[in-house]
Amino acid sequence: VIDLNYYAVKKARDANLRHRPVGLGIMGFQDALYELRTPYASDAAVAFADQSMEAVCYYAYWASTELAAERGRYSSYRGSLWDRGVLPLDQFHAPRRLLRTVRSRRFEISVDRAFRDVMEACAADREDGTWINGEILSSYGALHEQGRAHSVEIWAGGELAGGLYGVSLGGAFFGESMFHRVSGASKMALWALVERRRGRGFGLLDIQWLTPFLASCGAVEIPRDQYLDALGAALDVDARF
């Protein structure tokens, strides 16, 4: 399964092939449905599958953290996907080329004007495939309606030229994906996102993993324990996107 699985990015594939993570499953699922008097082919069975797997994952993660505290990290921990990419607000610096784009005023910026269009553009035309399927579109659309998912759009000549979207919780923003149809438009969207965070109480911009461009803007990878501390502090903040 590890060898044949689909990976959205090469880094994820390399991490799994290197560390050979343990898979999780449930035995006795049909017996549990029988005890609950729940038909196998029903929405209630699907909901129970989601809840039971969430419980299994929770206890597996908890046991893993206790084991790590007892025995320490495995030797190849640093640099794996357990590290998390973040863009600290006080470290952000726009490269010269991006600053020239900003000063040129050739793009128009908007927020939450075309959320669905941004998501669909992020899903389209990816040579390595996409994880943004119909279910993801629907789920994030619901989050957007609840005021938890947001988009930044970049326009050129009245046409959508680039953008990004993500989820906002407390003082944290979790970037999900970005795209561009015009050169420089996605980078302009990142600049607009950072500028919007300034003065609004946001303390964490989660970018998932580093790219050369993000690193040039001041993004870094931090260990998971440091990330969780930063996340906890950010979630206690009442910030508005």
GROMACS .gro file of C-alpha atoms in nm:
model
  241
    1VAL     CA    1   0.000   0.000   0.000
    2ILE     CA    2   0.282   0.241   0.088
    3ASP     CA    3   0.458   0.170  -0.242
    4LEU     CA    4   0.146   0.200  -0.459
    5ASN     CA    5  -0.032   0.483  -0.281
    6TYR     CA    6  -0.103   0.818  -0.448
    7TYR     CA    7   0.102   1.107  -0.306
    8ALA     CA    8   0.014   1.469  -0.375
    9VAL     CA    9   0.378   1.578  -0.339
   10LYS     CA   10   0.710   1.396  -0.380
   11LYS     CA   11   0.810   1.481  -0.022
   12ALA     CA   12   0.517   1.283   0.115
   13ARG     CA   13   0.610   0.980  -0.095
   14ASP     CA   14   0.975   0.999   0.009
   15ALA     CA   15   0.877   1.025   0.376
   16ASN     CA   16   0.652   0.720   0.361
   17LEU     CA   17   0.901   0.510   0.166
   18ARG     CA   18   1.173   0.602   0.414
   19HIS     CA   19   0.983   0.557   0.740
   20ARG     CA   20   0.739   0.277   0.643
   21PRO     CA   21   0.458   0.398   0.871
   22VAL     CA   22   0.219   0.155   1.034
   23GLY     CA   23  -0.128   0.124   0.884
   24LEU     CA   24  -0.443   0.128   1.095
   25GLY     CA   25  -0.762  -0.071   1.054
   26ILE     CA   26  -1.060  -0.205   1.244
   27MET     CA   27  -1.153  -0.569   1.301
   28GLY     CA   28  -1.509  -0.662   1.391
   29PHE     CA   29  -1.669  -0.366   1.215
   30GLN     CA   30  -1.961  -0.571   1.084
   31ASP     CA   31  -2.012  -0.726   1.430
   32ALA     CA   32  -2.027  -0.376   1.579
   33LEU     CA   33  -2.294  -0.274   1.327
   34TYR     CA   34  -2.490  -0.585   1.416
   35GLU     CA   35  -2.480  -0.495   1.787
   36LEU     CA   36  -2.594  -0.142   1.700
   37ARG     CA   37  -2.875  -0.278   1.479
   38THR     CA   38  -2.736  -0.062   1.195
   39PRO     CA   39  -2.772  -0.177   0.832
   40TYR     CA   40  -2.436  -0.215   0.658
   41ALA     CA   41  -2.543  -0.016   0.350
   42SER     CA   42  -2.667   0.293   0.531
   43ASP     CA   43  -2.564   0.649   0.606
   44ALA     CA   44  -2.554   0.557   0.975
   45ALA     CA   45  -2.294   0.288   0.899
   46VAL     CA   46  -2.080   0.540   0.711
   47ALA     CA   47  -2.104   0.783   1.002
   48PHE     CA   48  -2.005   0.507   1.246
   49ALA     CA   49  -1.707   0.418   1.025
   50ASP     CA   50  -1.589   0.780   1.037
   51GLN     CA   51  -1.633   0.805   1.413
   52SER     CA   52  -1.466   0.472   1.491
   53MET     CA   53  -1.164   0.542   1.270
   54GLU     CA   54  -1.126   0.886   1.426
   55ALA     CA   55  -1.118   0.717   1.767
   56VAL     CA   56  -0.859   0.462   1.651
   57CYS     CA   57  -0.641   0.737   1.506
   58TYR     CA   58  -0.670   0.948   1.822
   59TYR     CA   59  -0.552   0.667   2.050
   60ALA     CA   60  -0.282   0.562   1.806
   61TYR     CA   61  -0.145   0.918   1.790
   62TRP     CA   62  -0.161   0.950   2.168
   63ALA     CA   63   0.028   0.622   2.216
   64SER     CA   64   0.284   0.735   1.959
   65THR     CA   65   0.351   1.062   2.144
   66GLU     CA   66   0.394   0.874   2.474
   67LEU     CA   67   0.635   0.633   2.308
   68ALA     CA   68   0.830   0.923   2.157
   69ALA     CA   69   0.850   1.093   2.498
   70GLU     CA   70   0.983   0.770   2.649
   71ARG     CA   71   1.231   0.666   2.378
   72GLY     CA   72   1.296   0.986   2.185
   73ARG     CA   73   1.247   1.064   1.818
   74TYR     CA   74   1.357   0.823   1.551
   75SER     CA   75   1.686   0.920   1.388
   76SER     CA   76   1.532   1.050   1.067
   77TYR     CA   77   1.260   1.257   1.240
   78ARG     CA   78   1.397   1.598   1.139
   79GLY     CA   79   1.320   1.682   0.781
   80SER     CA   80   1.032   1.435   0.757
   81LEU     CA   81   0.671   1.541   0.723
   82TRP     CA   82   0.646   1.550   1.103
   83ASP     CA   83   0.813   1.889   1.069
   84ARG     CA   84   0.572   2.163   0.972
   85GLY     CA   85   0.619   2.459   0.743
   86VAL     CA   86   0.517   2.797   0.884
   87LEU     CA   87   0.558   3.155   0.771
   88PRO     CA   88   0.619   3.378   1.076
   89LEU     CA   89   0.468   3.722   1.026
   90ASP     CA   90   0.770   3.900   1.170
   91GLN     CA   91   1.004   3.712   0.934
   92PHE     CA   92   0.815   3.768   0.611
   93HIS     CA   93   1.007   3.960   0.348
   94ALA     CA   94   0.897   3.988  -0.011
   95PRO     CA   95   1.164   3.914  -0.274
   96ARG     CA   96   1.248   4.204  -0.506
   97ARG     CA   97   1.062   4.058  -0.800
   98LEU     CA   98   0.746   4.024  -0.591
   99LEU     CA   99   0.782   4.381  -0.467
  100ARG     CA  100   0.806   4.501  -0.826
  101THR     CA  101   0.484   4.314  -0.901
  102VAL     CA  102   0.312   4.475  -0.603
  103ARG     CA  103   0.426   4.824  -0.705
  104SER     CA  104   0.323   4.776  -1.066
  105ARG     CA  105  -0.044   4.773  -0.962
  106ARG     CA  106  -0.127   4.549  -1.256
  107PHE     CA  107  -0.330   4.317  -1.035
  108GLU     CA  108  -0.652   4.370  -0.840
  109ILE     CA  109  -0.693   4.193  -0.505
  110SER     CA  110  -1.015   4.065  -0.351
  111VAL     CA  111  -1.111   3.838  -0.062
  112ASP     CA  112  -1.387   3.574  -0.066
  113ARG     CA  113  -1.527   3.701  -0.395
  114ALA     CA  114  -1.478   3.375  -0.586
  115PHE     CA  115  -1.404   3.101  -0.334
  116ARG     CA  116  -1.538   2.813  -0.543
  117ASP     CA  117  -1.360   2.937  -0.856
  118VAL     CA  118  -1.029   2.949  -0.668
  119MET     CA  119  -1.072   2.593  -0.541
  120GLU     CA  120  -1.161   2.462  -0.884
  121ALA     CA  121  -0.862   2.642  -1.037
  122CYS     CA  122  -0.634   2.490  -0.773
  123ALA     CA  123  -0.767   2.145  -0.867
  124ALA     CA  124  -0.731   2.189  -1.243
  125ASP     CA  125  -0.438   2.116  -1.470
  126ARG     CA  126  -0.212   1.943  -1.216
  127GLU     CA  127   0.022   1.701  -1.386
  128ASP     CA  128   0.067   1.498  -1.064
  129GLY     CA  129  -0.307   1.470  -0.997
  130THR     CA  130  -0.516   1.645  -0.734
  131TRP     CA  131  -0.670   1.567  -0.397
  132ILE     CA  132  -0.935   1.837  -0.449
  133ASN     CA  133  -1.226   1.617  -0.553
  134GLY     CA  134  -1.600   1.677  -0.536
  135GLU     CA  135  -1.620   1.584  -0.169
  136ILE     CA  136  -1.341   1.827  -0.079
  137LEU     CA  137  -1.506   2.103  -0.283
  138SER     CA  138  -1.834   2.045  -0.102
  139SER     CA  139  -1.675   2.028   0.245
  140TYR     CA  140  -1.470   2.343   0.204
  141GLY     CA  141  -1.767   2.517   0.048
  142ALA     CA  142  -1.960   2.446   0.367
  143LEU     CA  143  -1.670   2.578   0.575
  144HIS     CA  144  -1.670   2.891   0.361
  145GLU     CA  145  -2.040   2.944   0.424
  146GLN     CA  146  -1.969   2.913   0.798
  147GLY     CA  147  -1.700   3.181   0.773
  148ARG     CA  148  -1.413   2.940   0.842
  149ALA     CA  149  -1.266   2.896   0.493
  150HIS     CA  150  -1.148   3.192   0.289
  151SER     CA  151  -0.992   3.278  -0.043
  152VAL     CA  152  -0.770   3.552  -0.177
  153GLU     CA  153  -0.825   3.629  -0.545
  154ILE     CA  154  -0.593   3.807  -0.787
  155TRP     CA  155  -0.749   3.961  -1.096
  156ALA     CA  156  -0.599   4.087  -1.421
  157GLY     CA  157  -0.817   4.264  -1.674
  158GLY     CA  158  -1.129   4.141  -1.498
  159GLU     CA  159  -1.021   3.776  -1.522
  160LEU     CA  160  -0.916   3.551  -1.234
  161ALA     CA  161  -0.537   3.534  -1.264
  162GLY     CA  162  -0.443   3.353  -0.944
  163GLY     CA  163  -0.531   3.297  -0.584
  164LEU     CA  164  -0.519   3.080  -0.277
  165TYR     CA  165  -0.755   2.939  -0.018
  166GLY     CA  166  -0.736   2.798   0.334
  167VAL     CA  167  -0.902   2.766   0.671
  168SER     CA  168  -0.903   3.026   0.948
  169LEU     CA  169  -0.938   2.919   1.313
  170GLY     CA  170  -0.874   3.165   1.594
  171GLY     CA  171  -0.542   3.333   1.522
  172ALA     CA  172  -0.427   3.061   1.282
  173PHE     CA  173  -0.462   3.038   0.905
  174PHE     CA  174  -0.398   2.705   0.735
  175GLY     CA  175  -0.306   2.752   0.371
  176GLU     CA  176  -0.437   2.469   0.153
  177SER     CA  177  -0.348   2.544  -0.209
  178MET     CA  178  -0.274   2.820  -0.458
  179PHE     CA  179  -0.270   2.861  -0.834
  180HIS     CA  180  -0.180   3.108  -1.105
  181ARG     CA  181  -0.282   3.163  -1.465
  182VAL     CA  182  -0.070   3.475  -1.500
  183SER     CA  183   0.292   3.481  -1.391
  184GLY     CA  184   0.335   3.620  -1.041
  185ALA     CA  185  -0.034   3.604  -0.949
  186SER     CA  186  -0.008   3.328  -0.684
  187LYS     CA  187   0.286   3.506  -0.520
  188MET     CA  188   0.082   3.824  -0.518
  189ALA     CA  189  -0.193   3.630  -0.339
  190LEU     CA  190   0.052   3.525  -0.069
  191TRP     CA  191   0.165   3.885  -0.021
  192ALA     CA  192  -0.200   3.994   0.008
  193LEU     CA  193  -0.268   3.721   0.264
  194VAL     CA  194   0.026   3.827   0.481
  195GLU     CA  195  -0.076   4.193   0.459
  196ARG     CA  196  -0.429   4.102   0.565
  197ARG     CA  197  -0.295   3.916   0.870
  198ARG     CA  198  -0.107   4.222   0.993
  199GLY     CA  199  -0.285   4.393   1.280
  200ARG     CA  200  -0.565   4.134   1.294
  201GLY     CA  201  -0.421   3.916   1.570
  202PHE     CA  202  -0.307   3.624   1.355
  203GLY     CA  203  -0.005   3.446   1.501
  204LEU     CA  204   0.029   3.135   1.285
  205LEU     CA  205   0.037   3.091   0.909
  206ASP     CA  206   0.059   2.718   0.838
  207ILE     CA  207   0.200   2.653   0.489
  208GLN     CA  208   0.233   2.273   0.540
  209TRP     CA  209   0.573   2.237   0.376
  210LEU     CA  210   0.853   2.450   0.237
  211THR     CA  211   0.913   2.540  -0.125
  212PRO     CA  212   1.214   2.741  -0.247
  213PHE     CA  213   0.994   3.047  -0.299
  214LEU     CA  214   0.835   3.028   0.046
  215ALA     CA  215   1.178   2.986   0.202
  216SER     CA  216   1.292   3.300   0.021
  217CYS     CA  217   1.002   3.483   0.191
  218GLY     CA  218   1.114   3.376   0.539
  219ALA     CA  219   0.921   3.052   0.582
  220VAL     CA  220   1.079   2.782   0.799
  221GLU     CA  221   1.015   2.427   0.912
  222ILE     CA  222   0.968   2.373   1.286
  223PRO     CA  223   0.948   2.049   1.490
  224ARG     CA  224   0.604   1.913   1.560
  225ASP     CA  225   0.616   1.984   1.934
  226GLN     CA  226   0.705   2.348   1.867
  227TYR     CA  227   0.430   2.365   1.606
  228LEU     CA  228   0.170   2.230   1.847
  229ASP     CA  229   0.270   2.491   2.106
  230ALA     CA  230   0.231   2.767   1.846
  231LEU     CA  231  -0.100   2.620   1.730
  232GLY     CA  232  -0.239   2.607   2.083
  233ALA     CA  233  -0.148   2.970   2.144
  234ALA     CA  234  -0.298   3.078   1.810
  235LEU     CA  235  -0.628   2.897   1.868
  236ASP     CA  236  -0.677   3.092   2.191
  237VAL     CA  237  -0.679   3.419   1.996
  238ASP     CA  238  -1.005   3.572   1.877
  239ALA     CA  239  -0.903   3.696   1.533
  240ARG     CA  240  -1.120   3.784   1.233
  241PHE     CA  241  -1.006   3.708   0.880
   0.00000   0.00000   0.00000
